Amino acid sequence: MRGFRHWLLLVMLASLGFASGCAFNQSDIGGFNIISIDQEVELGNKFAGEVEKQSKVVSDPEVQSYVDGIGRRLLTGARAVEFAYTFKVVKDDSVNAFAIPGGHVYVNSGLIKAAASETELAAVMAHEINHAVARHGTRQLTQQYGYSLIVQLLLGQDPNLLAQLATSLFGKAGFMAYSRGMENQADFLGAETMYKAGYNPEGMLTFFSKLDAMQKQSPSKLAQFFSSHPLTGERVRQVREEIAQLPPKSFKADDSASFQRIRARVERLP
Ligand code: ZN
């Protein structure tokens, strides 16, 4: 009995530490991951294939190259670029973006419509890029489903399993539930990535407050975003404190004309 209580206490302490984010060093992107980089690339490509079968990827070359350009610029401020990143726009009116393992980042058309500027769009993309940089996807999947399932997916013996998992994790109604520590880390690294890439990280805060206001008006459009990225006062406070500590820097003003033109194209997408 004593042994059991001791064990229970350890579990409680561990989960407390995890929930409060204490166990997470935000600067550390090299946490333990049983999945190798090569395995993650392979798994990511499989998931990307499924996601692109299930969702409508926007083919408008101007919209596509605009979003790709933002992604490439952000990568110049990332701590590590271990994958061949891809950035694609998905035709979906809910305000959301997501990253799948191996550096595939998807931006919903609804997010572009909701953003007021390139910097606000870059803020959400910077957050997603850093889920990939810190390899949160494979860490979360291993924790949630176990290593053997990942191996099963890699072996490709059960295509239904891959399709089902892709739907529940990255599909229209699905979402990848990262831990709170991972969300905080993606914010922390995201603001840093923006700053280093020359985007004003304040854009993350303005977009957070816009999302907060939008949630009160049209919660259904944001359901997925808030399921996968619960926006807490703690998250906002953390980013604000981080920005306050960054050395002053003058950021290049956004090219607002380009952003408006792209947003208008997105509004007219078939
Ligand atoms: Zn996130």
CSV table of C-alpha atoms and ligand atoms in Angstrom, one decimal:
chain,number,residue,atom,x,y,z
A,1,MET,CA,0.0,0.0,0.0
A,2,ARG,CA,2.8,2.3,0.9
A,3,GLY,CA,4.5,1.6,-2.3
A,4,PHE,CA,1.4,2.3,-4.3
A,5,ARG,CA,0.8,5.7,-2.5
A,6,HIS,CA,4.4,6.7,-3.2
A,7,TRP,CA,3.9,5.9,-6.8
A,8,LEU,CA,0.6,7.8,-6.9
A,9,LEU,CA,2.2,10.8,-5.4
A,10,LEU,CA,4.9,10.7,-8.0
A,11,VAL,CA,2.4,10.5,-10.8
A,12,MET,CA,0.5,13.4,-9.4
A,13,LEU,CA,3.6,15.5,-9.0
A,14,ALA,CA,4.7,14.7,-12.5
A,15,SER,CA,1.3,15.6,-14.0
A,16,LEU,CA,1.2,18.8,-12.0
A,17,GLY,CA,4.6,19.8,-13.3
A,18,PHE,CA,3.6,19.0,-16.8
A,19,ALA,CA,0.3,20.9,-16.7
A,20,SER,CA,1.9,24.0,-15.3
A,21,GLY,CA,4.6,23.8,-17.9
A,22,CYS,CA,7.4,23.6,-15.3
A,23,ALA,CA,8.7,20.4,-16.7
A,24,PHE,CA,9.1,22.0,-20.1
A,25,ASN,CA,12.2,24.1,-20.9
A,26,GLN,CA,10.8,26.3,-23.6
A,27,SER,CA,14.2,26.9,-25.2
A,28,ASP,CA,14.9,23.2,-25.5
A,29,ILE,CA,13.8,21.8,-28.9
A,30,GLY,CA,15.8,18.6,-28.6
A,31,GLY,CA,13.6,16.7,-26.1
A,32,PHE,CA,13.6,13.0,-26.2
A,33,ASN,CA,11.9,11.6,-29.3
A,34,ILE,CA,11.9,7.9,-30.1
A,35,ILE,CA,11.0,8.6,-33.7
A,36,SER,CA,14.0,9.4,-35.9
A,37,ILE,CA,14.1,12.4,-38.3
A,38,ASP,CA,13.9,10.0,-41.2
A,39,GLN,CA,10.9,8.2,-39.7
A,40,GLU,CA,9.2,11.5,-39.1
A,41,VAL,CA,9.8,12.6,-42.7
A,42,GLU,CA,8.3,9.4,-43.9
A,43,LEU,CA,5.3,9.5,-41.6
A,44,GLY,CA,4.8,13.2,-42.4
A,45,ASN,CA,4.7,12.4,-46.1
A,46,LYS,CA,2.1,9.7,-45.6
A,47,PHE,CA,-0.1,12.0,-43.5
A,48,ALA,CA,0.4,14.9,-46.0
A,49,GLY,CA,-0.9,12.5,-48.8
A,50,GLU,CA,-4.0,11.7,-46.7
A,51,VAL,CA,-4.6,15.3,-45.7
A,52,GLU,CA,-4.4,16.4,-49.4
A,53,LYS,CA,-6.8,13.7,-50.4
A,54,GLN,CA,-9.3,14.7,-47.7
A,55,SER,CA,-9.0,18.5,-48.0
A,56,LYS,CA,-9.1,20.9,-51.0
A,57,VAL,CA,-5.7,22.4,-51.5
A,58,VAL,CA,-5.9,25.8,-53.1
A,59,SER,CA,-4.2,25.8,-56.5
A,60,ASP,CA,-4.2,29.6,-57.1
A,61,PRO,CA,-0.5,30.1,-57.8
A,62,GLU,CA,-0.5,33.7,-56.4
A,63,VAL,CA,-2.1,32.8,-53.1
A,64,GLN,CA,0.1,29.7,-52.8
A,65,SER,CA,3.4,31.6,-53.5
A,66,TYR,CA,2.4,34.4,-51.1
A,67,VAL,CA,1.9,32.0,-48.2
A,68,ASP,CA,5.0,30.0,-49.2
A,69,GLY,CA,7.0,33.2,-49.1
A,70,ILE,CA,5.9,34.0,-45.6
A,71,GLY,CA,6.8,30.5,-44.5
A,72,ARG,CA,10.3,30.7,-46.1
A,73,ARG,CA,10.9,34.0,-44.5
A,74,LEU,CA,9.9,32.7,-41.1
A,75,LEU,CA,12.2,29.7,-41.4
A,76,THR,CA,15.1,32.1,-41.5
A,77,GLY,CA,14.3,32.9,-37.8
A,78,ALA,CA,13.7,29.3,-36.7
A,79,ARG,CA,16.1,27.6,-34.3
A,80,ALA,CA,16.5,24.5,-36.5
A,81,VAL,CA,15.3,23.6,-40.0
A,82,GLU,CA,15.6,19.8,-40.2
A,83,PHE,CA,12.8,19.2,-42.7
A,84,ALA,CA,12.0,20.2,-46.3
A,85,TYR,CA,9.1,22.4,-45.2
A,86,THR,CA,5.9,22.8,-47.3
A,87,PHE,CA,3.3,25.6,-46.9
A,88,LYS,CA,-0.1,25.1,-48.5
A,89,VAL,CA,-3.5,26.8,-48.3
A,90,VAL,CA,-6.6,24.7,-47.7
A,91,LYS,CA,-10.0,25.8,-48.8
A,92,ASP,CA,-11.8,25.9,-45.4
A,93,ASP,CA,-13.6,28.8,-43.9
A,94,SER,CA,-12.9,28.0,-40.3
A,95,VAL,CA,-10.1,30.1,-38.8
A,96,ASN,CA,-7.3,27.6,-38.4
A,97,ALA,CA,-3.8,26.4,-39.4
A,98,PHE,CA,-2.0,23.2,-38.6
A,99,ALA,CA,1.3,21.5,-38.9
A,100,ILE,CA,1.8,17.8,-39.4
A,101,PRO,CA,5.0,15.9,-38.7
A,102,GLY,CA,7.9,16.4,-41.0
A,103,GLY,CA,7.3,20.1,-41.6
A,104,HIS,CA,4.1,20.3,-43.6
A,105,VAL,CA,2.2,23.4,-42.7
A,106,TYR,CA,-1.4,24.1,-43.8
A,107,VAL,CA,-3.2,27.4,-43.6
A,108,ASN,CA,-7.0,27.5,-43.9
A,109,SER,CA,-8.5,30.1,-46.3
A,110,GLY,CA,-10.6,31.2,-43.3
A,111,LEU,CA,-7.4,32.3,-41.4
A,112,ILE,CA,-6.2,34.5,-44.3
A,113,LYS,CA,-9.7,36.1,-44.3
A,114,ALA,CA,-9.6,36.7,-40.6
A,115,ALA,CA,-6.1,38.2,-40.5
A,116,ALA,CA,-5.7,42.0,-40.8
A,117,SER,CA,-2.2,41.9,-42.1
A,118,GLU,CA,0.7,39.8,-43.3
A,119,THR,CA,2.2,40.0,-39.8
A,120,GLU,CA,-0.9,38.5,-38.1
A,121,LEU,CA,-0.9,35.7,-40.6
A,122,ALA,CA,2.8,35.2,-40.0
A,123,ALA,CA,2.1,35.0,-36.2
A,124,VAL,CA,-0.1,31.9,-36.6
A,125,MET,CA,2.3,30.3,-39.1
A,126,ALA,CA,5.2,31.0,-36.8
A,127,HIS,CA,3.4,29.1,-34.0
A,128,GLU,CA,2.7,26.2,-36.3
A,129,ILE,CA,6.2,26.1,-37.7
A,130,ASN,CA,7.5,25.7,-34.2
A,131,HIS,CA,5.3,22.7,-33.4
A,132,ALA,CA,7.3,21.1,-36.3
A,133,VAL,CA,10.7,22.6,-35.2
A,134,ALA,CA,10.3,21.2,-31.7
A,135,ARG,CA,8.8,18.0,-33.2
A,136,HIS,CA,5.7,18.1,-31.0
A,137,GLY,CA,3.7,16.0,-33.4
A,138,THR,CA,5.7,12.8,-33.2
A,139,ARG,CA,6.2,13.3,-29.5
A,140,GLN,CA,2.5,13.7,-28.9
A,141,LEU,CA,1.6,10.8,-31.2
A,142,THR,CA,4.0,8.4,-29.5
A,143,GLN,CA,2.6,9.5,-26.1
A,144,GLN,CA,-1.0,9.1,-27.2
A,145,TYR,CA,-0.8,6.0,-29.4
A,146,GLY,CA,2.5,4.3,-28.6
A,147,TYR,CA,5.6,3.6,-30.7
A,148,SER,CA,4.2,0.3,-32.2
A,149,LEU,CA,1.4,2.1,-33.8
A,150,ILE,CA,3.8,4.6,-35.5
A,151,VAL,CA,5.8,1.6,-36.7
A,152,GLN,CA,2.7,0.1,-38.1
A,153,LEU,CA,1.9,3.3,-39.9
A,154,LEU,CA,5.4,3.4,-41.3
A,155,LEU,CA,5.2,-0.1,-42.6
A,156,GLY,CA,2.0,0.9,-44.4
A,157,GLN,CA,0.2,-2.4,-43.8
A,158,ASP,CA,-3.1,-0.8,-42.9
A,159,PRO,CA,-4.0,2.1,-45.2
A,160,ASN,CA,-7.4,2.5,-43.3
A,161,LEU,CA,-5.6,3.1,-40.1
A,162,LEU,CA,-3.6,5.9,-41.7
A,163,ALA,CA,-6.7,7.4,-43.2
A,164,GLN,CA,-8.6,7.3,-40.0
A,165,LEU,CA,-5.9,8.8,-38.0
A,166,ALA,CA,-5.3,11.6,-40.5
A,167,THR,CA,-9.0,12.4,-40.3
A,168,SER,CA,-9.2,12.5,-36.5
A,169,LEU,CA,-5.9,14.4,-36.1
A,170,PHE,CA,-5.9,16.8,-39.1
A,171,GLY,CA,-9.3,16.5,-40.8
A,172,LYS,CA,-12.0,19.1,-40.9
A,173,ALA,CA,-13.5,18.2,-37.5
A,174,GLY,CA,-10.4,16.6,-36.0
A,175,PHE,CA,-7.5,18.1,-34.2
A,176,MET,CA,-4.2,17.2,-32.7
A,177,ALA,CA,-4.3,17.8,-29.0
A,178,TYR,CA,-0.9,19.1,-27.9
A,179,SER,CA,-0.1,19.5,-24.2
A,180,ARG,CA,-0.3,22.9,-22.7
A,181,GLY,CA,3.5,22.9,-22.4
A,182,MET,CA,3.8,22.3,-26.1
A,183,GLU,CA,1.4,25.1,-26.9
A,184,ASN,CA,3.4,27.5,-24.7
A,185,GLN,CA,6.6,26.4,-26.3
A,186,ALA,CA,5.2,27.0,-29.8
A,187,ASP,CA,4.1,30.5,-28.8
A,188,PHE,CA,7.5,31.2,-27.2
A,189,LEU,CA,9.5,30.0,-30.1
A,190,GLY,CA,6.9,31.5,-32.5
A,191,ALA,CA,7.4,35.0,-31.2
A,192,GLU,CA,11.1,34.6,-31.3
A,193,THR,CA,11.0,33.3,-34.9
A,194,MET,CA,8.9,36.3,-35.9
A,195,TYR,CA,11.3,38.7,-34.3
A,196,LYS,CA,14.4,37.1,-35.9
A,197,ALA,CA,12.7,37.0,-39.3
A,198,GLY,CA,11.8,40.7,-39.1
A,199,TYR,CA,8.1,40.4,-38.3
A,200,ASN,CA,6.9,42.4,-35.3
A,201,PRO,CA,6.0,39.8,-32.7
A,202,GLU,CA,3.3,42.1,-31.4
A,203,GLY,CA,1.2,40.7,-34.3
A,204,MET,CA,0.8,37.6,-32.2
A,205,LEU,CA,-0.8,39.5,-29.4
A,206,THR,CA,-3.1,41.6,-31.7
A,207,PHE,CA,-4.2,38.4,-33.4
A,208,PHE,CA,-4.8,36.6,-30.1
A,209,SER,CA,-7.1,39.4,-28.9
A,210,LYS,CA,-8.9,39.4,-32.3
A,211,LEU,CA,-9.5,35.6,-31.9
A,212,ASP,CA,-10.8,36.2,-28.4
A,213,ALA,CA,-13.3,38.8,-29.7
A,214,MET,CA,-14.3,36.6,-32.7
A,215,GLN,CA,-14.9,33.6,-30.4
A,216,LYS,CA,-17.7,35.5,-28.7
A,217,GLN,CA,-19.3,36.4,-32.1
A,218,SER,CA,-18.9,33.3,-34.2
A,219,PRO,CA,-17.7,30.4,-32.0
A,220,SER,CA,-18.4,27.8,-34.7
A,221,LYS,CA,-15.8,29.2,-37.1
A,222,LEU,CA,-13.2,29.0,-34.3
A,223,ALA,CA,-14.2,25.7,-32.7
A,224,GLN,CA,-11.3,23.8,-34.2
A,225,PHE,CA,-8.7,26.5,-33.5
A,226,PHE,CA,-9.6,26.7,-29.8
A,227,SER,CA,-9.8,22.9,-29.5
A,228,SER,CA,-6.3,22.6,-30.7
A,229,HIS,CA,-4.9,25.8,-29.3
A,230,PRO,CA,-6.8,26.8,-26.2
A,231,LEU,CA,-6.2,30.5,-25.8
A,232,THR,CA,-5.7,31.1,-22.1
A,233,GLY,CA,-4.8,34.3,-20.3
A,234,GLU,CA,-1.6,32.6,-19.3
A,235,ARG,CA,-0.6,32.2,-23.0
A,236,VAL,CA,-1.2,35.9,-23.7
A,237,ARG,CA,0.7,37.0,-20.6
A,238,GLN,CA,3.6,34.7,-21.4
A,239,VAL,CA,4.0,36.1,-25.0
A,240,ARG,CA,3.6,39.7,-23.7
A,241,GLU,CA,6.4,39.2,-21.1
A,242,GLU,CA,8.7,37.5,-23.7
A,243,ILE,CA,8.3,40.4,-26.1
A,244,ALA,CA,9.0,42.9,-23.4
A,245,GLN,CA,12.4,41.3,-22.9
A,246,LEU,CA,13.4,41.3,-26.5
A,247,PRO,CA,15.9,44.1,-27.5
A,248,PRO,CA,14.1,47.0,-29.4
A,249,LYS,CA,14.2,46.5,-33.1
A,250,SER,CA,12.7,48.3,-36.0
A,251,PHE,CA,10.6,46.1,-38.2
A,252,LYS,CA,10.0,46.6,-41.9
A,253,ALA,CA,6.4,47.7,-42.4
A,254,ASP,CA,4.0,45.2,-44.0
A,255,ASP,CA,3.3,45.4,-47.7
A,256,SER,CA,-0.4,46.0,-47.0
A,257,ALA,CA,-1.3,46.3,-50.7
A,258,SER,CA,0.0,42.7,-51.4
A,259,PHE,CA,-1.8,41.4,-48.4
A,260,GLN,CA,-5.1,43.0,-49.4
A,261,ARG,CA,-4.8,41.7,-53.0
A,262,ILE,CA,-4.1,38.1,-51.7
A,263,ARG,CA,-7.0,38.3,-49.3
A,264,ALA,CA,-9.3,39.5,-52.0
A,265,ARG,CA,-8.2,36.5,-54.2
A,266,VAL,CA,-8.9,34.2,-51.3
A,267,GLU,CA,-12.4,35.7,-50.8
A,268,ARG,CA,-13.1,34.9,-54.5
A,269,LEU,CA,-11.8,31.3,-54.5
A,270,PRO,CA,-14.2,28.9,-56.2
B,1,ZN,ZN,-0.5,25.0,-31.3
